[in-house]
Structure formats: C-alpha cells, structure tokens
PDB file of C-alpha atoms and ligand atoms in Angstrom:
ATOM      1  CA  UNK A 775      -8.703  -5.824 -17.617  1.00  0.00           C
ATOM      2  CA  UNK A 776     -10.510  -4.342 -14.942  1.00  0.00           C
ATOM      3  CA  UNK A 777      -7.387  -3.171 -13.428  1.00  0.00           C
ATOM      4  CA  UNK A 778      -6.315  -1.625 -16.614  1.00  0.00           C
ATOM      5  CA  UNK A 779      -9.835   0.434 -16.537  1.00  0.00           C
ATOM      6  CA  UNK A 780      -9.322   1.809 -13.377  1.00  0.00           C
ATOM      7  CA  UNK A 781      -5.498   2.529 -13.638  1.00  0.00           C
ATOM      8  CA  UNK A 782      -6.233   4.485 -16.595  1.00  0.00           C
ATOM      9  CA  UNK A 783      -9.385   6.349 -14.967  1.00  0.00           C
ATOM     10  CA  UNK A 784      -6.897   7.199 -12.381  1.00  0.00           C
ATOM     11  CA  UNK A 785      -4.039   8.679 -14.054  1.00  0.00           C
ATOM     12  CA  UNK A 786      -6.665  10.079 -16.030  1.00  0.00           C
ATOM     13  CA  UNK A 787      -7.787  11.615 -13.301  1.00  0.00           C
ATOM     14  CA  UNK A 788      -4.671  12.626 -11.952  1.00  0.00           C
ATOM     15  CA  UNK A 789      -3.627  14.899 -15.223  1.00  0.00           C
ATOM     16  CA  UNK A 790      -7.010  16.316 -15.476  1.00  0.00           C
ATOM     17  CA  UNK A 791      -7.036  17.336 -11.417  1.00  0.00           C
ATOM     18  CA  UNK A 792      -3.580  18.772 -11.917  1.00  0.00           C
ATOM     19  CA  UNK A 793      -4.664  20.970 -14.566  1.00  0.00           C
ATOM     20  CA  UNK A 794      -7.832  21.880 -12.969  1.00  0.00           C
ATOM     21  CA  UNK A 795      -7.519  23.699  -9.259  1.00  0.00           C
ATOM     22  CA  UNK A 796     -10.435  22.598  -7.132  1.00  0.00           C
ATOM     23  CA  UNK A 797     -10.735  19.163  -9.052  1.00  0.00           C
ATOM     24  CA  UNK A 798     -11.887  16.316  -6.350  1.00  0.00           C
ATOM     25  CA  UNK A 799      -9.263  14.353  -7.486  1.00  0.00           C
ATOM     26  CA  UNK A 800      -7.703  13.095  -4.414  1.00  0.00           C
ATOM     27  CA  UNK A 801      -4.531  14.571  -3.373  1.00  0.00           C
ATOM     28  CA  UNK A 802      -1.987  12.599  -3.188  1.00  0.00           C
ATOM     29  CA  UNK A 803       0.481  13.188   0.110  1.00  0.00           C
ATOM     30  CA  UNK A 804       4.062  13.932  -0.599  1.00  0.00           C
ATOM     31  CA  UNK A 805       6.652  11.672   0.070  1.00  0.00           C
ATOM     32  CA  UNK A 806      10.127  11.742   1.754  1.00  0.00           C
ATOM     33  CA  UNK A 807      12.955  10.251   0.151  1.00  0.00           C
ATOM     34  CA  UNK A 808      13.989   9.035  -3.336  1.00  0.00           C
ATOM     35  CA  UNK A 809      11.645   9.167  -5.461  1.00  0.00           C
ATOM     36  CA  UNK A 810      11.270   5.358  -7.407  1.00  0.00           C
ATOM     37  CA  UNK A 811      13.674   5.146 -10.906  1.00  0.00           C
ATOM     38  CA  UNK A 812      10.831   3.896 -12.224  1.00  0.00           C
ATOM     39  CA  UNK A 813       8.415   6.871 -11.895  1.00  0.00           C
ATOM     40  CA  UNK A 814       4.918   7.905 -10.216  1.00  0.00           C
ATOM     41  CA  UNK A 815       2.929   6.549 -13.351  1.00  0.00           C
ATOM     42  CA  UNK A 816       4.551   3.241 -13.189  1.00  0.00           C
ATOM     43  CA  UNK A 817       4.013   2.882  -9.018  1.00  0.00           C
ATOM     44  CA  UNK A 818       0.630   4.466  -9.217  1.00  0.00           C
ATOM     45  CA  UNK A 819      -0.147   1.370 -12.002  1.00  0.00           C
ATOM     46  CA  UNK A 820       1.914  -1.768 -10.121  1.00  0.00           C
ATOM     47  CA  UNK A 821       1.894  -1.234  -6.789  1.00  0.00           C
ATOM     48  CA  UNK A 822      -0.224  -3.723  -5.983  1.00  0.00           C
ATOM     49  CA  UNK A 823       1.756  -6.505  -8.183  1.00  0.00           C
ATOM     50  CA  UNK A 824       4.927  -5.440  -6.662  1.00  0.00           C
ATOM     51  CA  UNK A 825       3.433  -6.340  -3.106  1.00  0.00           C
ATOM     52  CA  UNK A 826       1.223  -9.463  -3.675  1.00  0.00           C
ATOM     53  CA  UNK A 827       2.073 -12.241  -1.280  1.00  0.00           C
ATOM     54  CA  UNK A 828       3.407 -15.694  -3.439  1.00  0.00           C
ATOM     55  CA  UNK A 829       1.643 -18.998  -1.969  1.00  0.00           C
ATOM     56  CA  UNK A 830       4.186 -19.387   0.380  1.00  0.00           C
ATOM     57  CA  UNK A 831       4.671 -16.057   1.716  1.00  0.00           C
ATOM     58  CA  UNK A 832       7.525 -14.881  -0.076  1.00  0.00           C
ATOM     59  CA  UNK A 833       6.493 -12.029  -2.678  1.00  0.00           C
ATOM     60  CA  UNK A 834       6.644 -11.678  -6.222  1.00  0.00           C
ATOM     61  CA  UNK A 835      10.007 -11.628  -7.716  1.00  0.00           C
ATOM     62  CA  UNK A 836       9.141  -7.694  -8.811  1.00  0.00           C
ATOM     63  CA  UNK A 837       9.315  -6.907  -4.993  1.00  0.00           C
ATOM     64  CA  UNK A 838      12.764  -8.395  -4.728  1.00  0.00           C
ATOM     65  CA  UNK A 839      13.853  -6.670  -7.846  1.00  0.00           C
ATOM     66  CA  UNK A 840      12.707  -2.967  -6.435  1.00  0.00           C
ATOM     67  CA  UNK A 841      13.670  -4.240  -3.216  1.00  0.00           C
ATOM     68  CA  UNK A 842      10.447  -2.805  -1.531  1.00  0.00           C
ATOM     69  CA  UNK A 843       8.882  -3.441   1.592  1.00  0.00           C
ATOM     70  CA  UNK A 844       5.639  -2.483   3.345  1.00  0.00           C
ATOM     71  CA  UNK A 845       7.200  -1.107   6.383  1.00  0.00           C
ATOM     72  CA  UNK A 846       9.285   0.839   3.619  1.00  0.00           C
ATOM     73  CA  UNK A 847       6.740   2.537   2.239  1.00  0.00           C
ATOM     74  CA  UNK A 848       4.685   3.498   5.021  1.00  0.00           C
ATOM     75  CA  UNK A 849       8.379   5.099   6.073  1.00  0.00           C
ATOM     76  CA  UNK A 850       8.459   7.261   3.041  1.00  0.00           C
ATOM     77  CA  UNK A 851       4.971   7.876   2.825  1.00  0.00           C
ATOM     78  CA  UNK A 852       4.123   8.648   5.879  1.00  0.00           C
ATOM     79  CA  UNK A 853       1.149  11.453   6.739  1.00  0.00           C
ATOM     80  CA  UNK A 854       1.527  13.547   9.650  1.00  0.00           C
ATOM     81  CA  UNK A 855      -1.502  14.840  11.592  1.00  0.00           C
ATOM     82  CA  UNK A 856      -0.899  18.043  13.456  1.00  0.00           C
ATOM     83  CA  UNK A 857       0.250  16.761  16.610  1.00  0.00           C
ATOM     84  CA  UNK A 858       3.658  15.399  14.024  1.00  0.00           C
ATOM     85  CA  UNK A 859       2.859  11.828  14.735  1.00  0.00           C
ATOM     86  CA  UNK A 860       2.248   9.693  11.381  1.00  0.00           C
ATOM     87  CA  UNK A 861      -1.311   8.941  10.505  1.00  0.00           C
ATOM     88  CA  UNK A 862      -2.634   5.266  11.169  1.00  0.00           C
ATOM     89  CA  UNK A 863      -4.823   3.549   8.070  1.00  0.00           C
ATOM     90  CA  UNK A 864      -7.569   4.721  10.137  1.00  0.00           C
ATOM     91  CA  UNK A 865      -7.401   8.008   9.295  1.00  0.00           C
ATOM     92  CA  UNK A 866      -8.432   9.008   5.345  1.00  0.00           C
ATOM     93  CA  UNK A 867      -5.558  11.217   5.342  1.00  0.00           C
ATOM     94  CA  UNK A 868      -3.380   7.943   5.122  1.00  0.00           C
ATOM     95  CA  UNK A 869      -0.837   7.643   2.240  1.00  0.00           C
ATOM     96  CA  UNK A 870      -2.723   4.616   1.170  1.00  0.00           C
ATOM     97  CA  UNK A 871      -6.015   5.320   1.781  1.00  0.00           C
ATOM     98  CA  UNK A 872      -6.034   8.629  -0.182  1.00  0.00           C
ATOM     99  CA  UNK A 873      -6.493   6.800  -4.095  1.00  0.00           C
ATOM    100  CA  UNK A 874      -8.241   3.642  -2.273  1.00  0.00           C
ATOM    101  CA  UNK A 875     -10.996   5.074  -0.677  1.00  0.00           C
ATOM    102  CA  UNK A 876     -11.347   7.177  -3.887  1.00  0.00           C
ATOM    103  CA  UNK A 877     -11.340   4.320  -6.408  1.00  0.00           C
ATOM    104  CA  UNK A 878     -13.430   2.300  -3.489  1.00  0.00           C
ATOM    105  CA  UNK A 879     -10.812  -0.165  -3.102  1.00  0.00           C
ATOM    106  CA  UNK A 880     -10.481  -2.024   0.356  1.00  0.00           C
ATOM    107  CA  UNK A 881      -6.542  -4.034   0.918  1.00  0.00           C
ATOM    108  CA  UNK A 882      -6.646  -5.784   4.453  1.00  0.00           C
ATOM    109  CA  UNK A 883      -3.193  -5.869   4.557  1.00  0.00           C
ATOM    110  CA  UNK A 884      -2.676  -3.633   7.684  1.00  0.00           C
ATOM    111  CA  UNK A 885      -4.187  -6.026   9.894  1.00  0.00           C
ATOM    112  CA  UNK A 886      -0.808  -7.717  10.179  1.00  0.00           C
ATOM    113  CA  UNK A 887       1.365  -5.108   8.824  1.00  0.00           C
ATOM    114  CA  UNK A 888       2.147  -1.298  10.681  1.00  0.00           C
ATOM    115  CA  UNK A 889       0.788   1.026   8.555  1.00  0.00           C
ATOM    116  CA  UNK A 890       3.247   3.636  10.374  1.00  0.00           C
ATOM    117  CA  UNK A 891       6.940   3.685  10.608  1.00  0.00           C
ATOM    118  CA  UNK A 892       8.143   0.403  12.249  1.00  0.00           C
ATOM    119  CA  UNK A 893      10.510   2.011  14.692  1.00  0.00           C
ATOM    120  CA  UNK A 894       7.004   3.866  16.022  1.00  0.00           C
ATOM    121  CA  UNK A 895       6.012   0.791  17.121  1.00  0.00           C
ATOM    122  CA  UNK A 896       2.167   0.908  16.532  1.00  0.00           C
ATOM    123  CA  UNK A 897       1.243  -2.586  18.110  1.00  0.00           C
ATOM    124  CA  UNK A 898       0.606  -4.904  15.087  1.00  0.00           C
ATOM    125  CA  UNK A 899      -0.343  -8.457  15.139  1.00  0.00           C
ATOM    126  CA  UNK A 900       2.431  -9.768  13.555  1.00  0.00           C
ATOM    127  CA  UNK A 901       4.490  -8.620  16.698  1.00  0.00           C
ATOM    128  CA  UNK A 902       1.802  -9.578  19.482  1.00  0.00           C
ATOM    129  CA  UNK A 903       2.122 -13.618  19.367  1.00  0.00           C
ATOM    130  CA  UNK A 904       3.656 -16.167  16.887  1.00  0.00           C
ATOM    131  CA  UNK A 905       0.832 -19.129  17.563  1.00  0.00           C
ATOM    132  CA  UNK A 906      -1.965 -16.472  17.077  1.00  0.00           C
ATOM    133  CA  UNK A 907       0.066 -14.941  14.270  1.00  0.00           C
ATOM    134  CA  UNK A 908       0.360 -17.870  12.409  1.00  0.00           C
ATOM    135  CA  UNK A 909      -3.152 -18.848  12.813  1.00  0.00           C
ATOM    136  CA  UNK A 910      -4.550 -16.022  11.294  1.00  0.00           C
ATOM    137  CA  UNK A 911      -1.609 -16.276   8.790  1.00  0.00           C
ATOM    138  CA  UNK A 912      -2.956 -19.815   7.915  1.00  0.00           C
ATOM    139  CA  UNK A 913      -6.326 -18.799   7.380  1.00  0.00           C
ATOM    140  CA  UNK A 914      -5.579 -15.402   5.254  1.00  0.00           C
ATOM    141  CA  UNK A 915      -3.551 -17.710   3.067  1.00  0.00           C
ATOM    142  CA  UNK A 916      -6.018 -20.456   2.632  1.00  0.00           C
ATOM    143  CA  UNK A 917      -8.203 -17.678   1.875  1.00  0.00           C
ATOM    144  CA  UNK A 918      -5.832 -16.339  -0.950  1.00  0.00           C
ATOM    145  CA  UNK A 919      -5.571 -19.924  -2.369  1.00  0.00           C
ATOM    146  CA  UNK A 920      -9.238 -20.108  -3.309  1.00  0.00           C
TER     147      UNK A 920
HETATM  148  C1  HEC B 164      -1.963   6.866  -6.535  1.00  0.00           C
HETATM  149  C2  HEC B 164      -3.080   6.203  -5.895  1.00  0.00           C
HETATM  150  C3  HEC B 164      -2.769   5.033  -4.957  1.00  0.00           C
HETATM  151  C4  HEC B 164      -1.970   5.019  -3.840  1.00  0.00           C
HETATM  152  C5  HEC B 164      -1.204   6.186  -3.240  1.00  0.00           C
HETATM  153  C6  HEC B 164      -2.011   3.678  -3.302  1.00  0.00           C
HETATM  154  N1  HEC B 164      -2.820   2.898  -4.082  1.00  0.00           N
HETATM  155 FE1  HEC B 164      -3.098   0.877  -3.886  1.00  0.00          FE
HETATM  156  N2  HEC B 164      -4.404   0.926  -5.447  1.00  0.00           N
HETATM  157  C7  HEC B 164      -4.779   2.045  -6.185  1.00  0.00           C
HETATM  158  C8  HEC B 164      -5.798   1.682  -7.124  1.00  0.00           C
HETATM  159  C9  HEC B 164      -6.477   2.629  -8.114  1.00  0.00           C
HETATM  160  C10 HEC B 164      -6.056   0.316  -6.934  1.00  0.00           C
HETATM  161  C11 HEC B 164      -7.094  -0.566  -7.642  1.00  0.00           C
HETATM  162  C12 HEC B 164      -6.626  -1.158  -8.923  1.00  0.00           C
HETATM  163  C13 HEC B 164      -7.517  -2.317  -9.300  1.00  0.00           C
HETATM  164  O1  HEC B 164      -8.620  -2.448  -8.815  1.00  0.00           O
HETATM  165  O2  HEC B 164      -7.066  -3.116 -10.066  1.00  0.00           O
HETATM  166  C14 HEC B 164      -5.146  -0.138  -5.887  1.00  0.00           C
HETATM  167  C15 HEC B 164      -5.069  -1.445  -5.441  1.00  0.00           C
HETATM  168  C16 HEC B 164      -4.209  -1.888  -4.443  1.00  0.00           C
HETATM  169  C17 HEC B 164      -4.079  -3.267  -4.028  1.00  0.00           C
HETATM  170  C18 HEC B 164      -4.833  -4.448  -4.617  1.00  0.00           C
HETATM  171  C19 HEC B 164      -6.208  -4.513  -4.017  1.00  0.00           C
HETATM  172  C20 HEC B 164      -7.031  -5.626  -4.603  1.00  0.00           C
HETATM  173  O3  HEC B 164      -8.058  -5.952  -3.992  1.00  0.00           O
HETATM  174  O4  HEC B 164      -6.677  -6.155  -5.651  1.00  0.00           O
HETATM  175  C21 HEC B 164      -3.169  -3.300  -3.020  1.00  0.00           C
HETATM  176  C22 HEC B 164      -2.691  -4.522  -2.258  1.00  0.00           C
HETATM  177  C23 HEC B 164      -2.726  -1.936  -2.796  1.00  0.00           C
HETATM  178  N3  HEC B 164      -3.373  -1.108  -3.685  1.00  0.00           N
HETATM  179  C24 HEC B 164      -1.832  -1.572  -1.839  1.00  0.00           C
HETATM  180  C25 HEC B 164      -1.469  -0.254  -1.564  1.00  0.00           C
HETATM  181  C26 HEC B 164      -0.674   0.150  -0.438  1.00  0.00           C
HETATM  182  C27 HEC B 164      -0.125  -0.781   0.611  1.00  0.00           C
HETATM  183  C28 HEC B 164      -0.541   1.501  -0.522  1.00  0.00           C
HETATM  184  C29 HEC B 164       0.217   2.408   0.401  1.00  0.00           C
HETATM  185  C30 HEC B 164       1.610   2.058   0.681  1.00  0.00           C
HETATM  186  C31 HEC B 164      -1.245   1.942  -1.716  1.00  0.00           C
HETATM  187  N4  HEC B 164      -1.815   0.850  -2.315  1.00  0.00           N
HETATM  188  C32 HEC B 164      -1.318   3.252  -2.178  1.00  0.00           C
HETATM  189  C33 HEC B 164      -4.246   3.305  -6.064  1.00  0.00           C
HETATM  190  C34 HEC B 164      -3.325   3.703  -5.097  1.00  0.00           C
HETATM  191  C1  HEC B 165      12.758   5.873  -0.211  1.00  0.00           C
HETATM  192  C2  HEC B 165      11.439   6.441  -0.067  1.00  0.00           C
HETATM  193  C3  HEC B 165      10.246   5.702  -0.675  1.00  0.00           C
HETATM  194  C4  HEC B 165       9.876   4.392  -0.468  1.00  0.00           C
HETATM  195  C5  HEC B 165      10.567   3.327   0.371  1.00  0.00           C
HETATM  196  C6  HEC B 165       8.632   4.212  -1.193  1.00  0.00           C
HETATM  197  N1  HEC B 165       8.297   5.358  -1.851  1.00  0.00           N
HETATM  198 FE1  HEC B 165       6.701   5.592  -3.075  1.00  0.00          FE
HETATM  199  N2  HEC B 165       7.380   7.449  -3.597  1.00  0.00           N
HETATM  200  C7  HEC B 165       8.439   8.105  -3.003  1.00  0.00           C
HETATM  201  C8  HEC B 165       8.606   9.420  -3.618  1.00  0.00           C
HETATM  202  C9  HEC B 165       9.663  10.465  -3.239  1.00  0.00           C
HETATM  203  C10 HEC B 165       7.602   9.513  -4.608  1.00  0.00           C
HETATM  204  C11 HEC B 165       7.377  10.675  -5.591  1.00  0.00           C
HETATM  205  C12 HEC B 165       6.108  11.407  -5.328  1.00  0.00           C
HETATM  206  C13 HEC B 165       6.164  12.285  -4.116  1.00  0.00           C
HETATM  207  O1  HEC B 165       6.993  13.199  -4.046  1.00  0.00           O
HETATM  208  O2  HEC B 165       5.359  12.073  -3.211  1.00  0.00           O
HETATM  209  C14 HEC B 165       6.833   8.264  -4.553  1.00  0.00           C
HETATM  210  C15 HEC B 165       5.721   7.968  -5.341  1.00  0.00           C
HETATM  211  C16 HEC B 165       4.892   6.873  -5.177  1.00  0.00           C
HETATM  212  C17 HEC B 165       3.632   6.659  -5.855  1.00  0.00           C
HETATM  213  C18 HEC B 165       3.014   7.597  -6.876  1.00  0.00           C
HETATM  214  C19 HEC B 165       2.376   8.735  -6.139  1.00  0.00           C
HETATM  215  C20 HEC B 165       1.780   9.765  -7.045  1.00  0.00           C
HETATM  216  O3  HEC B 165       1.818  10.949  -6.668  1.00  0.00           O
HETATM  217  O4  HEC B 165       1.311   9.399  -8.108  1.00  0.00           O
HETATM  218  C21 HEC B 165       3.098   5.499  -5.386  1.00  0.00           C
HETATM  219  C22 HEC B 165       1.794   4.862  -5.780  1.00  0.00           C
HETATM  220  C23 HEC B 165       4.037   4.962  -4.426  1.00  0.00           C
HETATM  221  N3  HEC B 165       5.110   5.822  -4.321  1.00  0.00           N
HETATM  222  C24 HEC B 165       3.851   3.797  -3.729  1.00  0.00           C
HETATM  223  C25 HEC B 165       4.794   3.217  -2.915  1.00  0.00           C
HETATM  224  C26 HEC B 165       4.688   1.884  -2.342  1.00  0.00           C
HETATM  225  C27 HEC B 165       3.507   0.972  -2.483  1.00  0.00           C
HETATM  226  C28 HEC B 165       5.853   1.667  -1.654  1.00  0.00           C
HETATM  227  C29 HEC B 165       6.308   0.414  -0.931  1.00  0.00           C
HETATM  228  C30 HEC B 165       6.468  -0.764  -1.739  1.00  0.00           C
HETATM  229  C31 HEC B 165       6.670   2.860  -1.783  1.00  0.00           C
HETATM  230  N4  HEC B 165       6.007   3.760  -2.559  1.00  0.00           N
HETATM  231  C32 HEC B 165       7.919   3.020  -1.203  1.00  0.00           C
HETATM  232  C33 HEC B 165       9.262   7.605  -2.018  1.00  0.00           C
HETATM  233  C34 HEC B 165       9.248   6.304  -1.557  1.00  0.00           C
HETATM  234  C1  HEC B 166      -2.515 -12.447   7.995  1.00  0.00           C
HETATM  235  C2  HEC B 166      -1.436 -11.501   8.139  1.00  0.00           C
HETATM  236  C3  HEC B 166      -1.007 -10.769   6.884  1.00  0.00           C
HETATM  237  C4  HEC B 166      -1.817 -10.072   6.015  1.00  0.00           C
HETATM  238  C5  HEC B 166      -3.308  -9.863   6.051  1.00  0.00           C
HETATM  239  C6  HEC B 166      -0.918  -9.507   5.025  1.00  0.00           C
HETATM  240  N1  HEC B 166       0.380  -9.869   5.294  1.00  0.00           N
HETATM  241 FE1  HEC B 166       2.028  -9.364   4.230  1.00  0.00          FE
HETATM  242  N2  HEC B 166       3.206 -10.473   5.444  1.00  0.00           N
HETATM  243  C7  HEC B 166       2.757 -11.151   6.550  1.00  0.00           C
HETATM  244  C8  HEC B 166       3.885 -11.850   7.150  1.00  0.00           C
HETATM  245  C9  HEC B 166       3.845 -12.685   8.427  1.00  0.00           C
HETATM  246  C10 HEC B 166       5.009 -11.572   6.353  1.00  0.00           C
HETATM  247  C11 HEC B 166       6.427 -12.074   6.513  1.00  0.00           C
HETATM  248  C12 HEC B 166       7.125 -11.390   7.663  1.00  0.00           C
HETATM  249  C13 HEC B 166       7.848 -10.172   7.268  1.00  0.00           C
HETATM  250  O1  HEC B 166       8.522 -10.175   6.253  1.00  0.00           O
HETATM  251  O2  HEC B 166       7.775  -9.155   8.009  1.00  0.00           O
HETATM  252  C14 HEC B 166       4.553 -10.681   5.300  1.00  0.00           C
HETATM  253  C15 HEC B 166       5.383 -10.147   4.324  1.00  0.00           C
HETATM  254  C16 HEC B 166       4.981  -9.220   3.375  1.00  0.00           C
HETATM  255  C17 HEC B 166       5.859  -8.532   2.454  1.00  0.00           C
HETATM  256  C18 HEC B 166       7.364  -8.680   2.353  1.00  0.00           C
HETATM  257  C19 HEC B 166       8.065  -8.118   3.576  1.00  0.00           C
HETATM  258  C20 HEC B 166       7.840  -6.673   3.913  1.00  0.00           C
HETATM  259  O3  HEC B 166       8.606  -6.122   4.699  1.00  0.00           O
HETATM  260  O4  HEC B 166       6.923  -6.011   3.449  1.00  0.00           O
HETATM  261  C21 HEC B 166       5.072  -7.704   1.700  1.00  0.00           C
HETATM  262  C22 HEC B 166       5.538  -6.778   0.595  1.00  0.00           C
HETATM  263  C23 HEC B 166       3.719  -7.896   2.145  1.00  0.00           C
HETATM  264  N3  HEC B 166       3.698  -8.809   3.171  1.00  0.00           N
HETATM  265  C24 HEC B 166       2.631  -7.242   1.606  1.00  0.00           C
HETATM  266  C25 HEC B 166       1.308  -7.408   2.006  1.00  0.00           C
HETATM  267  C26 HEC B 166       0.190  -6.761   1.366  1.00  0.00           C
HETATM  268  C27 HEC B 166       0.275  -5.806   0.194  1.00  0.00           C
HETATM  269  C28 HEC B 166      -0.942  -7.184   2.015  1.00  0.00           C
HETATM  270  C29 HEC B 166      -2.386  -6.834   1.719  1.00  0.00           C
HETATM  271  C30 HEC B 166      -2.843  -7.099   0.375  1.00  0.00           C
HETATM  272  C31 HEC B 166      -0.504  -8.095   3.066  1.00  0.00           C
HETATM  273  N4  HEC B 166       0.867  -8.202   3.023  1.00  0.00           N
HETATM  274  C32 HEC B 166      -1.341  -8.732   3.959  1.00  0.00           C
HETATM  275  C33 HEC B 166       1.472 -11.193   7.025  1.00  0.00           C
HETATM  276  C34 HEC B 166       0.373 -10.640   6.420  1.00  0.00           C
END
C-alpha cells in the first residue's frame, strides 16, 4: 500500500512538474536506447519488482520475462558528467539516484553491482574475490530472509 502511495505521489508529481517549468520535481536523465514496450509509467511503478532478488538468487520471473539486467540498465541509463565518463551512484546526478533521493529511498544494491557500464570496469565487489563475495552474499541474503 505504501508503495502504491508513493508511486502515485510520483507520477503525480511527474505530470504536474511537466506542466509547470521550474517545478522541483526531479528531472529525470534521458536514456539511450529502446525505450521499454511497456512504457515510462509502468517502469517508473515496477522497477523495483522486476529486480528483487528470489531466495536463492535468481530474480523474479518478471525480470526473465523483460529480460532485464542491472548492468543493462545502468548501460542505457547512464549520466555523463562533463569530463564524458558515466556518473557513479555517488554522484546525485545518477540515473537512479535522481527519483530515490527525491522520494528518500535508499537500495544498497550497488555495493555488489557496477552502477556504470560493465565494460567501464568500475571495480565492484562482485569481481574483486569469490570467498569474500560470497560471504557478504551470505549475509545480505540472510538479511533478506528475515
Ligand atoms: C522515475 C523515478 C525512479 C527511477 C529513475 C529509479 N527509481 Fe527505484 N524507486 C523509485 C521510487 C519512487 C521507489 C520507492 C517505492 C516504494 O517505496 O515503494 C523506488 C524503489 C526502488 C527499489 C526498492 C527499494 C526498497 O527499499 O523497497 C529498488 C530496488 C529500486 N528502486 C531500484 C532502482 C534502480 C536500480 C534504479 C536505476 C537503474 C532505479 N530504481 C531508478 C523511483 C525511481
Ligand atoms: C535498451 C535500453 C534500456 C535499458 C536496458 C533499460 N532502459 Fe529504462 N528506459 C530506456 C528508455 C529509452 C526510456 C524512456 C525514457 C527516456 O527517454 O529516458 C526508459 C525509461 C525508464 C524509466 C522511466 C523514466 C521516466 O522518465 O519516467 C525507468 C524507471 C526505467 N527506464 C528504469 C529502468 C531499469 C530499472 C532498467 C533495468 C532493469 C532499465 N530501465 C533498462 C532505456 C532502457
Ligand atoms: C551482496 C551482494 C549483492 C547485493 C547487495 C545485491 N546483489 Fe543483485 N546480484 C548479486 C549476485 C552475486 C548476482 C548474481 C550474479 C550475476 O548475475 O551477475 C546478482 C544478480 C542480480 C540480478 C540478475 C542479474 C543481473 O545482471 O542483473 C539482478 C536484477 C539483481 N541482482 C538486482 C539487485 C538489486 C535491485 C539489488 C538491490 C536491491 C541487488 N541486486 C543487490 C549480488 C548482490
């Protein structure tokens, strides 16, 4: 329910900042690529069901059905700064951060994930070492469970 409250103060917000210039509605970076058959109102809404890790770290079946990936969409999405490198999460300007850290929402999910093109290489801990990997996989996972 609470979801549903925000979602729809959101997209609220999103039709009123479009019709108003100099709303602080975030604004929302553009995107390269195909734009998603299902539509901006639909992603902005179920984003974060499409990419919820299952118990045993496979994701949702909606993920497998729009075939998306985090490395994916920080591909498309990607922010540059002026020096034409992509933005890390660090930065506000981040794809992801621009609705979070305007609906106060925190996602810790670039810890282990790149938050930049994968072919960038940003060091990630998924890539630095399997045994510490997996520990901190263990735990997050645990920590999911209860
Ligand atoms: C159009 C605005 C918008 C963009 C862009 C956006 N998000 Fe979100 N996201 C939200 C909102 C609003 C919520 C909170 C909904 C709620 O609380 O139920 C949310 C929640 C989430 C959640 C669930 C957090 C939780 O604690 O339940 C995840 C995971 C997530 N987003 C991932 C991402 C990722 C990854 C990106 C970038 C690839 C991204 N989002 C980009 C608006 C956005
Ligand atoms: C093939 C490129 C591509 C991929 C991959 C991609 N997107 Fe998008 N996305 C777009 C385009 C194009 C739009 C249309 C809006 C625009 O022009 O920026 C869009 C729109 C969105 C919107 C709505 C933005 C708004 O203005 O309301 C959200 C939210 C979103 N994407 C999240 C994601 C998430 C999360 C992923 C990864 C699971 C992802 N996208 C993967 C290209 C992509
Ligand atoms: C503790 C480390 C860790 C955290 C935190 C984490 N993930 Fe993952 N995630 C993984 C691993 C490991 C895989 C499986 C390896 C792979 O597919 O690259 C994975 C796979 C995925 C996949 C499917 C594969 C892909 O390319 O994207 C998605 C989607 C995903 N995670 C989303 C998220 C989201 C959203 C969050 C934050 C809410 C998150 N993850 C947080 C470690 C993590």
């Amino acid at each position: 329910m609470k979801r549903l409250i925000i979602a729809t103060l959101v997209l609220f917000g999103l039709s009123v900042g479009m019709s108003q210039a100099g709303s602080v509605y975030p604004e929302i970076p553009k995107a390269t690529g195909e734009a998603h058959p299902e539509g901006n109102d639909y992603w902005r809404i179920n984003h974060m069901d499409l990419l919820r890790h299952d118990r045993d770290l496979t994701v949702q079946d909606g993920v497998r059905d729009t075939d998306a990936s985090l490395s994916d969409c920080v591909t498309c999405h990607a922010v540059n700064s002026p020096d034409a490198k992509p933005v890390t999460v660090k930065s506000e300007e981040h794809f992801c951060r621009v609705c979070h850290d305007y609906a106060a929402v925190k996602v810790d999910c670039f810890q282990c994930h790149n938050s930049i093109p994968p072919e960038l290489g940003e060091a990630s801990l998924m890539f630095k070492d399997e045994t510490e990997t997996l520990d901190v996989l263990l735990a997050y996972i645990e920590g999911l469970s209860q």
